[in-house]
Short mmCIF file of C-alpha atoms in Angstrom, two decimals:
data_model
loop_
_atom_site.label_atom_id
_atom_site.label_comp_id
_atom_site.label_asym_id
_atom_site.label_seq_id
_atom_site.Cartn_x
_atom_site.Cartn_y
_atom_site.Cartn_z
CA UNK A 21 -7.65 -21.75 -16.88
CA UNK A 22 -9.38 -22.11 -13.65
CA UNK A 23 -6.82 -24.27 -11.54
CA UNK A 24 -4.71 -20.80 -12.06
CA UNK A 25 -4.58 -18.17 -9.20
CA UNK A 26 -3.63 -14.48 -9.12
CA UNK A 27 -1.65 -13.91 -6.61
CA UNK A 28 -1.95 -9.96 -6.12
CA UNK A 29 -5.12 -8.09 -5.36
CA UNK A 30 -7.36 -7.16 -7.77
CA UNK A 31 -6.66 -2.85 -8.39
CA UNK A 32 -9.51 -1.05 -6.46
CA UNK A 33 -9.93 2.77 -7.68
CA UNK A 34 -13.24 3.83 -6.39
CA UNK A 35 -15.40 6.41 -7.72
CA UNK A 36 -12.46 8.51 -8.68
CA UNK A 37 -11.20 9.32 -12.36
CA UNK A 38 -8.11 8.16 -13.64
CA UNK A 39 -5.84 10.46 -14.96
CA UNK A 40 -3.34 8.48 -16.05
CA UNK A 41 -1.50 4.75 -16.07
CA UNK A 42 2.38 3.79 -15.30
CA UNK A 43 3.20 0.35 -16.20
CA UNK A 44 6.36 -1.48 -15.32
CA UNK A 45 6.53 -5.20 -15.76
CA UNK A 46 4.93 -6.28 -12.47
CA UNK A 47 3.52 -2.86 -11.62
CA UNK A 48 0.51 -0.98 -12.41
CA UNK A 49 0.46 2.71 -11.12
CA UNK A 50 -2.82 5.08 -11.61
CA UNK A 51 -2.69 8.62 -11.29
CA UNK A 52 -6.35 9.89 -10.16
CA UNK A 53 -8.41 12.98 -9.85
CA UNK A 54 -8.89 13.05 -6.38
CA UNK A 55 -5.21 13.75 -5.90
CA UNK A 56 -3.51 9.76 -5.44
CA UNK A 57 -1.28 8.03 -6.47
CA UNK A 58 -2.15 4.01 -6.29
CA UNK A 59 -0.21 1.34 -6.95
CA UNK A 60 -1.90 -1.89 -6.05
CA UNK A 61 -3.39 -1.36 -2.25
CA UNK A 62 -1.50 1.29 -1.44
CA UNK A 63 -2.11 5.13 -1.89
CA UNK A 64 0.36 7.96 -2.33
CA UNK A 65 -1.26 11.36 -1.28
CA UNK A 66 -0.18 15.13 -0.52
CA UNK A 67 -0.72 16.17 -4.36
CA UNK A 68 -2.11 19.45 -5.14
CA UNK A 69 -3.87 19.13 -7.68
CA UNK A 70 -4.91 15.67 -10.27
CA UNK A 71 -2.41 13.11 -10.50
CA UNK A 72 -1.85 13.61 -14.58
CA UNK A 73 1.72 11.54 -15.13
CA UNK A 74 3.41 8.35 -13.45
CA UNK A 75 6.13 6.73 -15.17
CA UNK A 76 8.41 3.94 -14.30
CA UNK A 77 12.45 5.10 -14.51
CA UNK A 78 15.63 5.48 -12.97
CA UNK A 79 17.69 2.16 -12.64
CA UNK A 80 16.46 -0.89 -13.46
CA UNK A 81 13.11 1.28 -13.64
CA UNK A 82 12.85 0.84 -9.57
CA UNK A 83 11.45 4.34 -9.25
CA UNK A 84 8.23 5.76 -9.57
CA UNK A 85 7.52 9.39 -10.51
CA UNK A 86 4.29 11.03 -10.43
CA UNK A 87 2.82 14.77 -11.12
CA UNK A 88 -0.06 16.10 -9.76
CA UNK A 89 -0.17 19.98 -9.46
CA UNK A 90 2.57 21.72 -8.16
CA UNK A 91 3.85 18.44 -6.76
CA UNK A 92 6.67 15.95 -8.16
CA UNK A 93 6.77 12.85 -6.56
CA UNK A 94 9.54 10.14 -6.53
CA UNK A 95 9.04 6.53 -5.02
CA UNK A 96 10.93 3.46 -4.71
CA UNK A 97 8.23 1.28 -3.91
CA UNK A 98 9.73 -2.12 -3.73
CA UNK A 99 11.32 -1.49 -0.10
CA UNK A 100 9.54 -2.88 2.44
CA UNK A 101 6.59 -0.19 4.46
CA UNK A 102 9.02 1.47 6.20
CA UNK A 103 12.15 1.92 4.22
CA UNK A 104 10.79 3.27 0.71
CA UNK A 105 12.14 6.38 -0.82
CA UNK A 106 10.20 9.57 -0.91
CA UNK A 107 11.63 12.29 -2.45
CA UNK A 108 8.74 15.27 -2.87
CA UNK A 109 9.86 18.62 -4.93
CA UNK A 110 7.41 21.38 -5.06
CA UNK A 111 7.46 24.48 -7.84
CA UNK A 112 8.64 27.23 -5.73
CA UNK A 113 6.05 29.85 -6.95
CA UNK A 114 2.59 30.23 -5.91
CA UNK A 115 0.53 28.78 -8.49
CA UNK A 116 3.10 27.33 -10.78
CA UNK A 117 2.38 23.68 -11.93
CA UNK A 118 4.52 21.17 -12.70
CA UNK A 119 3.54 20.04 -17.08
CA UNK A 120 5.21 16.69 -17.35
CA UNK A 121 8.16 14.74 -16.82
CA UNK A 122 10.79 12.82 -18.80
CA UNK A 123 13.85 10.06 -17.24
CA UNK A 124 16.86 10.35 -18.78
CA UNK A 125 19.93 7.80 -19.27
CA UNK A 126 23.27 7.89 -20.61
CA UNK A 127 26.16 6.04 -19.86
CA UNK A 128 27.50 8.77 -17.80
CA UNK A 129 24.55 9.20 -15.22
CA UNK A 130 22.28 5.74 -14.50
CA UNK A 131 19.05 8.30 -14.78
CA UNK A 132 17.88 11.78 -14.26
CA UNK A 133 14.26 12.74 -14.01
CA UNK A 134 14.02 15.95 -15.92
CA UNK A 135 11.27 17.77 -14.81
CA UNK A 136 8.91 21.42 -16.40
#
């Protein structure tokens, strides 16, 4: 219908190749070859390497996690610019890379991001 709106940005990737897509229910993440992370206009960098997973998790799927190399990345995005959660881990041995990624619930623990 045209009387209808969007109200967020259209996603602009550039030239780069996407690796790979995260979708939560209002969120779009895309994991790229040129080592970001985007999620509408804003850009997650200090990968090493591709940005091959991004999945939605953790409670109430507020966080974002994202591989890209020998880089894990955790974000809470929703926070305002300066109060979101980083958390980076990095494989401790030179040229180890981490393969994927898998959140984890159980009624005893909200979520755990298991991690190879």
């Amino acid at each position: 219908d045209s009387n209808h709106t969007h109200s967020k940005p259209q996603l602009r990737i550039g030239a780069a190749a996407v690796m790979c897509l995260g979708a939560s229910k209002n969120e779009l993440a895309v994991g790229q070859m040129d080592k970001k992370l985007r999620l509408g206009d804003v850009e997650y960098v200090g990968f090493d390497g591709a940005v091959t997973q991004a999945s939605w998790g953790g409670e109430d799927n507020r966080y974002l996690a994202a591989i890209g190399g020998s880089v894990l990345a955790v974000v809470q995005p929703d926070g305002r610019d300066d109060e979101r959660n980083i958390c980076i881990c990095v494989c401790g041995q030179t040229r180890a890379k981490f393969v994927s990624f898998q959140w984890q619930c159980s009624k005893k623990c909200s979520s755990l991001l298991v991690a190879l």
